[in-house]
Amino acid sequence: MPRKRSPHRVAIIAPSPVSMFNLAVPEMLFGKVEIDGVPGYEVTICSVDAGPVVTTGGLDLQVGHGLDILRTADTVVIAGTGERYDPDRAAVAAVREAAAAGKRIASICSGAFVLAAAGLLDGRSATTYWGLADELRDRYPALDLRGDVLYVQDGQFLTASGYAAGIDLCLHIIRTDYGAAAANEVARLALVAPVRPGGQTQFTQTPLPPERGVACADTRGWAMRNLDKPLTLTDLARHAGVSVRTLTRRFHAESGVSPLQWLLHQRVERAKELLETSTLPMDQVARACGLGTADSLRGHIVRRTGLTPSAYRAQFSRLGTGAAEFTSSVA
């Protein structure tokens, strides 16, 4: 009879004042993992002293465990905190001890300051929320700060930039422990996108700014229906019935980017969608989204995601019911 697998034990440290979002993300995502009908993780929240912990919103959370729980954990996650300049000495010491015991240590947002204070990031690559990057670099110059990426793993240490990047970090951990299928299932259950590669930047991977007008809406819709064609500024302006100069001005006012920047973004997004949901060869994907050739597709996907098109497809494929119909519809 096979031996029953024990859940992977995760201890989440809630420094005071703790970010409720940073704290909730790992608890929620790890809690959704189920492997062969058994929970994949056993999640425990702890603090320096068991009892009430103040949140950045001014609420009090009742935490039932102290830092001693770290001794039985497999992974330790430090949530973001407003006390980034002077992390609690007990938390720093406990994290340092956990690292020395070989445990995996991760942080979200300003939680990186706790790892840095423990000396665990000296000579290592790390990240934090972009608005805190200069502060972390100035205080701990021995670390190799990558201030524009979503998350970084350097050995047993992982750091996430903050907010939604904490979701990406947790999904990356789940994928590492239990595979891509488990991570994608959790993403589906949590209604979030599949895990993004950590090398994506905190800036270029965000959606385009929200549109602020409708003067160019018809032209945007027309362009979306014709992404497989080699559209130019002149083509867009002709459809809109205005000069190129007027189109550019209106487009930027409504979309926050130039017409060609918007068009390229849509082409790459369409390419990612086809890679995730079809089995089309790379040259057909490139033609279907207007990127021309497989080489051009590769260059744009690598710049946008840090992965080649084949690697992106292997990691994020959502093939399943209806995939064959979708493939044939765009062939």
Short mmCIF file of C-alpha atoms in Angstrom, two decimals:
data_model
loop_
_atom_site.label_atom_id
_atom_site.label_comp_id
_atom_site.label_asym_id
_atom_site.label_seq_id
_atom_site.Cartn_x
_atom_site.Cartn_y
_atom_site.Cartn_z
CA MET A 1 0.00 0.00 0.00
CA PRO A 2 1.50 3.40 -1.01
CA ARG A 3 2.65 5.65 1.76
CA LYS A 4 0.36 8.58 2.39
CA ARG A 5 1.94 11.88 1.38
CA SER A 6 2.15 14.62 4.00
CA PRO A 7 1.21 18.19 3.02
CA HIS A 8 4.03 20.66 2.44
CA ARG A 9 4.10 22.94 5.49
CA VAL A 10 4.07 26.70 4.88
CA ALA A 11 4.51 29.25 7.67
CA ILE A 12 3.51 32.82 6.80
CA ILE A 13 5.02 35.51 9.01
CA ALA A 14 2.77 38.50 9.61
CA PRO A 15 5.05 41.41 10.60
CA SER A 16 3.33 44.34 12.26
CA PRO A 17 1.79 46.30 10.62
CA VAL A 18 1.06 43.63 8.02
CA SER A 19 -0.47 44.12 4.58
CA MET A 20 -3.74 42.19 4.56
CA PHE A 21 -3.44 41.56 0.81
CA ASN A 22 0.11 40.21 1.13
CA LEU A 23 -1.04 37.95 3.94
CA ALA A 24 -4.19 36.70 2.24
CA VAL A 25 -2.66 35.80 -1.13
CA PRO A 26 -0.40 32.90 0.00
CA GLU A 27 -2.98 31.63 2.49
CA MET A 28 -5.64 31.52 -0.23
CA LEU A 29 -3.57 30.09 -3.10
CA PHE A 30 -1.70 27.43 -1.14
CA GLY A 31 -4.97 26.47 0.50
CA LYS A 32 -6.52 25.66 -2.89
CA VAL A 33 -3.95 23.02 -3.83
CA GLU A 34 -5.26 19.46 -3.73
CA ILE A 35 -3.27 16.51 -5.03
CA ASP A 36 -5.06 13.17 -5.41
CA GLY A 37 -7.72 14.33 -2.98
CA VAL A 38 -5.19 15.40 -0.34
CA PRO A 39 -4.31 19.03 0.54
CA GLY A 40 -0.98 19.94 -0.99
CA TYR A 41 -0.12 22.45 1.72
CA GLU A 42 -0.66 22.98 5.40
CA VAL A 43 -0.66 26.75 5.91
CA THR A 44 -0.06 28.44 9.25
CA ILE A 45 0.09 32.16 9.98
CA CYS A 46 2.42 33.29 12.74
CA SER A 47 3.81 36.47 14.25
CA VAL A 48 6.61 37.55 16.57
CA ASP A 49 4.31 37.12 19.54
CA ALA A 50 1.12 35.11 19.20
CA GLY A 51 -1.80 37.47 19.63
CA PRO A 52 -3.14 40.60 17.91
CA VAL A 53 -1.21 41.97 14.92
CA VAL A 54 -1.98 45.41 13.54
CA THR A 55 -2.60 45.68 9.79
CA THR A 56 -1.61 48.58 7.55
CA GLY A 57 -5.31 49.42 7.44
CA GLY A 58 -5.51 49.81 11.22
CA LEU A 59 -7.33 46.55 11.96
CA ASP A 60 -6.20 43.94 14.48
CA LEU A 61 -5.72 40.31 13.43
CA GLN A 62 -5.65 37.57 16.03
CA VAL A 63 -2.69 35.29 15.22
CA GLY A 64 -2.51 32.02 17.11
CA HIS A 65 1.13 31.01 16.56
CA GLY A 66 4.52 32.48 17.38
CA LEU A 67 7.76 32.17 15.43
CA ASP A 68 8.52 28.75 16.91
CA ILE A 69 6.25 27.29 14.21
CA LEU A 70 9.03 28.03 11.69
CA ARG A 71 11.00 25.06 13.02
CA THR A 72 8.46 22.60 11.59
CA ALA A 73 7.84 24.49 8.33
CA ASP A 74 9.18 23.52 4.91
CA THR A 75 8.67 26.99 3.44
CA VAL A 76 8.61 30.37 5.17
CA VAL A 77 6.86 33.35 3.58
CA ILE A 78 7.29 36.90 4.92
CA ALA A 79 4.35 39.13 4.09
CA GLY A 80 4.76 42.82 3.34
CA THR A 81 4.94 45.27 6.21
CA GLY A 82 5.07 48.99 6.79
CA GLU A 83 8.13 48.54 9.05
CA ARG A 84 10.59 48.02 6.21
CA TYR A 85 13.34 50.19 7.70
CA ASP A 86 13.69 48.39 11.02
CA PRO A 87 12.39 44.78 10.86
CA ASP A 88 11.74 43.13 14.20
CA ARG A 89 14.95 41.53 15.48
CA ALA A 90 13.17 38.37 16.56
CA ALA A 91 11.69 37.91 13.09
CA VAL A 92 15.07 38.52 11.48
CA ALA A 93 16.75 35.97 13.76
CA ALA A 94 14.02 33.38 13.20
CA VAL A 95 14.22 33.76 9.42
CA ARG A 96 18.01 33.49 9.53
CA GLU A 97 17.71 30.28 11.60
CA ALA A 98 15.14 28.85 9.19
CA ALA A 99 17.44 29.57 6.24
CA ALA A 100 20.37 27.90 7.99
CA ALA A 101 18.16 24.82 8.42
CA GLY A 102 17.72 24.69 4.63
CA LYS A 103 14.13 25.86 4.48
CA ARG A 104 12.82 27.71 1.44
CA ILE A 105 12.38 31.41 2.28
CA ALA A 106 10.14 33.76 0.30
CA SER A 107 9.02 37.36 0.71
CA ILE A 108 6.32 39.53 -0.80
CA CYS A 109 6.76 43.27 -1.36
CA SER A 110 8.52 44.94 1.59
CA GLY A 111 8.99 41.54 3.26
CA ALA A 112 12.29 41.55 1.37
CA PHE A 113 13.62 43.99 3.98
CA VAL A 114 13.41 41.18 6.57
CA LEU A 115 15.48 38.84 4.38
CA ALA A 116 17.98 41.60 3.67
CA ALA A 117 18.30 42.49 7.36
CA ALA A 118 19.08 38.82 8.04
CA GLY A 119 21.93 38.99 5.52
CA LEU A 120 20.29 36.33 3.39
CA LEU A 121 20.30 38.43 0.22
CA ASP A 122 23.95 39.49 0.28
CA GLY A 123 25.41 38.71 -3.13
CA ARG A 124 22.06 37.38 -4.34
CA SER A 125 19.50 38.60 -6.86
CA ALA A 126 16.33 39.95 -5.28
CA THR A 127 13.46 42.30 -5.94
CA THR A 128 10.81 44.31 -4.14
CA TYR A 129 8.01 46.67 -5.09
CA TRP A 130 9.42 49.22 -7.55
CA GLY A 131 8.50 52.14 -5.28
CA LEU A 132 10.75 50.67 -2.55
CA ALA A 133 13.61 49.52 -4.78
CA ASP A 134 15.90 52.51 -4.20
CA GLU A 135 15.38 52.30 -0.44
CA LEU A 136 16.23 48.60 -0.33
CA ARG A 137 19.29 49.10 -2.54
CA ASP A 138 20.58 52.03 -0.47
CA ARG A 139 20.17 50.22 2.85
CA TYR A 140 21.51 46.85 1.68
CA PRO A 141 24.01 47.51 -1.12
CA ALA A 142 25.42 43.96 -0.94
CA LEU A 143 22.36 42.51 -2.68
CA ASP A 144 21.86 42.45 -6.45
CA LEU A 145 18.59 44.32 -6.76
CA ARG A 146 16.47 43.67 -9.82
CA GLY A 147 13.96 46.42 -9.32
CA ASP A 148 11.82 45.97 -12.42
CA VAL A 149 10.81 42.29 -12.38
CA LEU A 150 7.87 40.43 -10.88
CA TYR A 151 9.77 37.93 -8.77
CA VAL A 152 13.22 36.39 -8.43
CA GLN A 153 14.43 33.02 -7.22
CA ASP A 154 18.07 32.73 -6.19
CA GLY A 155 18.70 29.34 -4.64
CA GLN A 156 16.40 28.77 -1.68
CA PHE A 157 15.38 32.44 -1.55
CA LEU A 158 12.49 34.00 -3.47
CA THR A 159 11.38 37.62 -3.48
CA ALA A 160 8.31 39.15 -5.16
CA SER A 161 7.85 42.76 -6.10
CA GLY A 162 4.47 43.19 -4.46
CA TYR A 163 0.69 43.24 -4.81
CA ALA A 164 -0.32 40.94 -7.72
CA ALA A 165 3.28 39.72 -8.11
CA GLY A 166 2.73 37.87 -4.84
CA ILE A 167 0.17 35.79 -6.73
CA ASP A 168 2.75 35.01 -9.41
CA LEU A 169 5.30 34.01 -6.76
CA CYS A 170 2.89 31.63 -5.03
CA LEU A 171 1.86 30.04 -8.32
CA HIS A 172 5.55 29.63 -9.18
CA ILE A 173 6.10 27.82 -5.87
CA ILE A 174 3.09 25.58 -6.49
CA ARG A 175 4.34 24.79 -9.97
CA THR A 176 7.78 23.97 -8.57
CA ASP A 177 6.32 21.63 -5.95
CA TYR A 178 3.48 19.99 -7.84
CA GLY A 179 3.80 20.86 -11.54
CA ALA A 180 2.23 23.22 -14.06
CA ALA A 181 -1.15 21.47 -14.09
CA ALA A 182 -1.62 22.00 -10.35
CA ALA A 183 -0.55 25.66 -10.59
CA ASN A 184 -2.88 26.32 -13.53
CA GLU A 185 -5.77 24.65 -11.73
CA VAL A 186 -5.24 26.90 -8.71
CA ALA A 187 -5.07 29.94 -11.01
CA ARG A 188 -8.38 28.86 -12.55
CA LEU A 189 -10.03 28.34 -9.17
CA ALA A 190 -8.78 31.72 -7.95
CA LEU A 191 -9.88 33.44 -11.17
CA VAL A 192 -6.39 34.77 -11.89
CA ALA A 193 -4.10 34.44 -14.89
CA PRO A 194 -1.71 31.48 -15.12
CA VAL A 195 1.67 32.07 -13.52
CA ARG A 196 3.81 34.64 -15.33
CA PRO A 197 7.58 34.21 -15.63
CA GLY A 198 9.42 36.14 -12.94
CA GLY A 199 11.57 37.92 -15.51
CA GLN A 200 8.65 39.93 -16.80
CA THR A 201 8.98 43.56 -15.86
CA GLN A 202 6.74 45.30 -13.38
CA PHE A 203 5.92 47.86 -16.07
CA THR A 204 5.73 46.39 -19.58
CA GLN A 205 3.63 43.40 -18.58
CA THR A 206 0.78 45.49 -17.23
CA PRO A 207 -2.29 46.05 -19.42
CA LEU A 208 -2.51 49.18 -21.52
CA PRO A 209 -3.94 52.24 -19.74
CA PRO A 210 -7.75 52.27 -19.64
CA GLU A 211 -9.26 53.92 -22.68
CA ARG A 212 -10.54 57.42 -22.05
CA GLY A 213 -12.68 58.11 -25.10
CA VAL A 214 -14.61 56.60 -27.99
CA ALA A 215 -13.65 58.70 -31.03
CA CYS A 216 -11.28 55.94 -32.18
CA ALA A 217 -13.31 53.03 -30.82
CA ASP A 218 -14.59 51.90 -34.23
CA THR A 219 -11.08 51.97 -35.66
CA ARG A 220 -9.71 50.00 -32.71
CA GLY A 221 -12.43 47.39 -33.19
CA TRP A 222 -11.73 47.22 -36.92
CA ALA A 223 -8.01 46.79 -36.28
CA MET A 224 -8.68 43.98 -33.79
CA ARG A 225 -10.67 42.17 -36.46
CA ASN A 226 -7.84 42.60 -38.95
CA LEU A 227 -4.72 41.86 -36.90
CA ASP A 228 -3.64 39.30 -39.50
CA LYS A 229 -3.20 42.10 -42.05
CA PRO A 230 -0.14 44.44 -42.34
CA LEU A 231 -1.91 47.53 -41.02
CA THR A 232 -0.16 50.89 -41.20
CA LEU A 233 -0.80 54.30 -39.72
CA THR A 234 -2.25 55.35 -43.05
CA ASP A 235 -4.65 52.39 -43.01
CA LEU A 236 -5.84 53.30 -39.52
CA ALA A 237 -6.21 56.97 -40.38
CA ARG A 238 -8.11 56.14 -43.58
CA HIS A 239 -10.55 53.97 -41.63
CA ALA A 240 -11.05 56.72 -39.06
CA GLY A 241 -11.53 59.31 -41.80
CA VAL A 242 -8.89 61.66 -40.41
CA SER A 243 -5.29 62.59 -41.07
CA VAL A 244 -2.44 60.54 -39.61
CA ARG A 245 -1.56 63.45 -37.35
CA THR A 246 -5.14 63.77 -36.04
CA LEU A 247 -5.43 60.02 -35.55
CA THR A 248 -2.17 59.91 -33.59
CA ARG A 249 -3.26 62.76 -31.33
CA ARG A 250 -6.72 61.30 -30.67
CA PHE A 251 -5.41 57.77 -30.23
CA HIS A 252 -2.84 58.83 -27.65
CA ALA A 253 -5.42 60.92 -25.78
CA GLU A 254 -7.80 57.95 -25.58
CA SER A 255 -5.41 55.01 -25.18
CA GLY A 256 -2.31 56.53 -23.58
CA VAL A 257 -0.05 55.14 -26.33
CA SER A 258 0.56 55.71 -30.03
CA PRO A 259 -1.52 53.79 -32.60
CA LEU A 260 1.41 51.57 -33.56
CA GLN A 261 2.30 50.84 -29.91
CA TRP A 262 -1.31 49.86 -29.29
CA LEU A 263 -1.36 47.72 -32.43
CA LEU A 264 1.83 45.89 -31.48
CA HIS A 265 0.50 45.22 -27.99
CA GLN A 266 -2.67 43.70 -29.45
CA ARG A 267 -0.68 41.56 -31.90
CA VAL A 268 1.48 40.14 -29.11
CA GLU A 269 -1.55 39.51 -26.90
CA ARG A 270 -3.24 37.68 -29.78
CA ALA A 271 -0.08 35.63 -30.32
CA LYS A 272 -0.02 34.65 -26.62
CA GLU A 273 -3.66 33.65 -26.82
CA LEU A 274 -3.00 31.44 -29.84
CA LEU A 275 0.02 29.86 -28.17
CA GLU A 276 -2.09 29.07 -25.10
CA THR A 277 -5.18 27.78 -26.88
CA SER A 278 -4.07 26.25 -30.18
CA THR A 279 -1.58 23.85 -31.71
CA LEU A 280 -0.85 26.05 -34.72
CA PRO A 281 2.76 25.99 -35.98
CA MET A 282 4.76 29.09 -35.09
CA ASP A 283 4.72 30.54 -38.61
CA GLN A 284 0.91 30.30 -38.68
CA VAL A 285 0.65 31.96 -35.25
CA ALA A 286 2.89 34.77 -36.52
CA ARG A 287 0.74 35.30 -39.62
CA ALA A 288 -2.55 35.08 -37.71
CA CYS A 289 -1.58 37.94 -35.39
CA GLY A 290 0.22 40.05 -38.00
CA LEU A 291 3.76 39.59 -36.71
CA GLY A 292 4.84 38.19 -40.06
CA THR A 293 7.40 35.48 -39.45
CA ALA A 294 8.27 32.93 -36.79
CA ASP A 295 11.49 34.84 -36.10
CA SER A 296 9.55 38.07 -35.51
CA LEU A 297 7.11 36.20 -33.25
CA ARG A 298 10.00 34.78 -31.26
CA GLY A 299 11.61 38.18 -30.75
CA HIS A 300 8.42 39.82 -29.51
CA ILE A 301 7.40 36.94 -27.23
CA VAL A 302 10.88 36.71 -25.68
CA ARG A 303 10.94 40.46 -25.03
CA ARG A 304 7.44 40.41 -23.53
CA THR A 305 7.59 37.24 -21.45
CA GLY A 306 11.22 36.15 -21.16
CA LEU A 307 10.28 32.83 -22.82
CA THR A 308 10.51 31.54 -26.36
CA PRO A 309 7.14 30.85 -28.04
CA SER A 310 7.64 27.08 -27.61
CA ALA A 311 8.47 27.48 -23.92
CA TYR A 312 5.55 29.84 -23.43
CA ARG A 313 3.19 27.32 -25.04
CA ALA A 314 4.58 24.46 -22.95
CA GLN A 315 4.12 26.43 -19.75
CA PHE A 316 0.77 28.11 -20.34
CA SER A 317 -1.11 25.80 -22.70
CA ARG A 318 -4.80 25.69 -21.87
CA LEU A 319 -5.72 23.01 -24.39
CA GLY A 320 -8.80 21.08 -23.45
CA THR A 321 -12.43 20.95 -24.44
CA GLY A 322 -12.99 23.10 -27.49
CA ALA A 323 -9.29 23.61 -28.25
CA ALA A 324 -9.45 21.68 -31.50
CA GLU A 325 -12.39 23.78 -32.73
CA PHE A 326 -10.55 26.98 -31.88
CA THR A 327 -7.43 25.77 -33.68
CA SER A 328 -9.33 24.95 -36.83
CA SER A 329 -11.18 28.28 -36.76
CA VAL A 330 -7.98 30.32 -37.02
CA ALA A 331 -6.05 28.01 -39.35
#
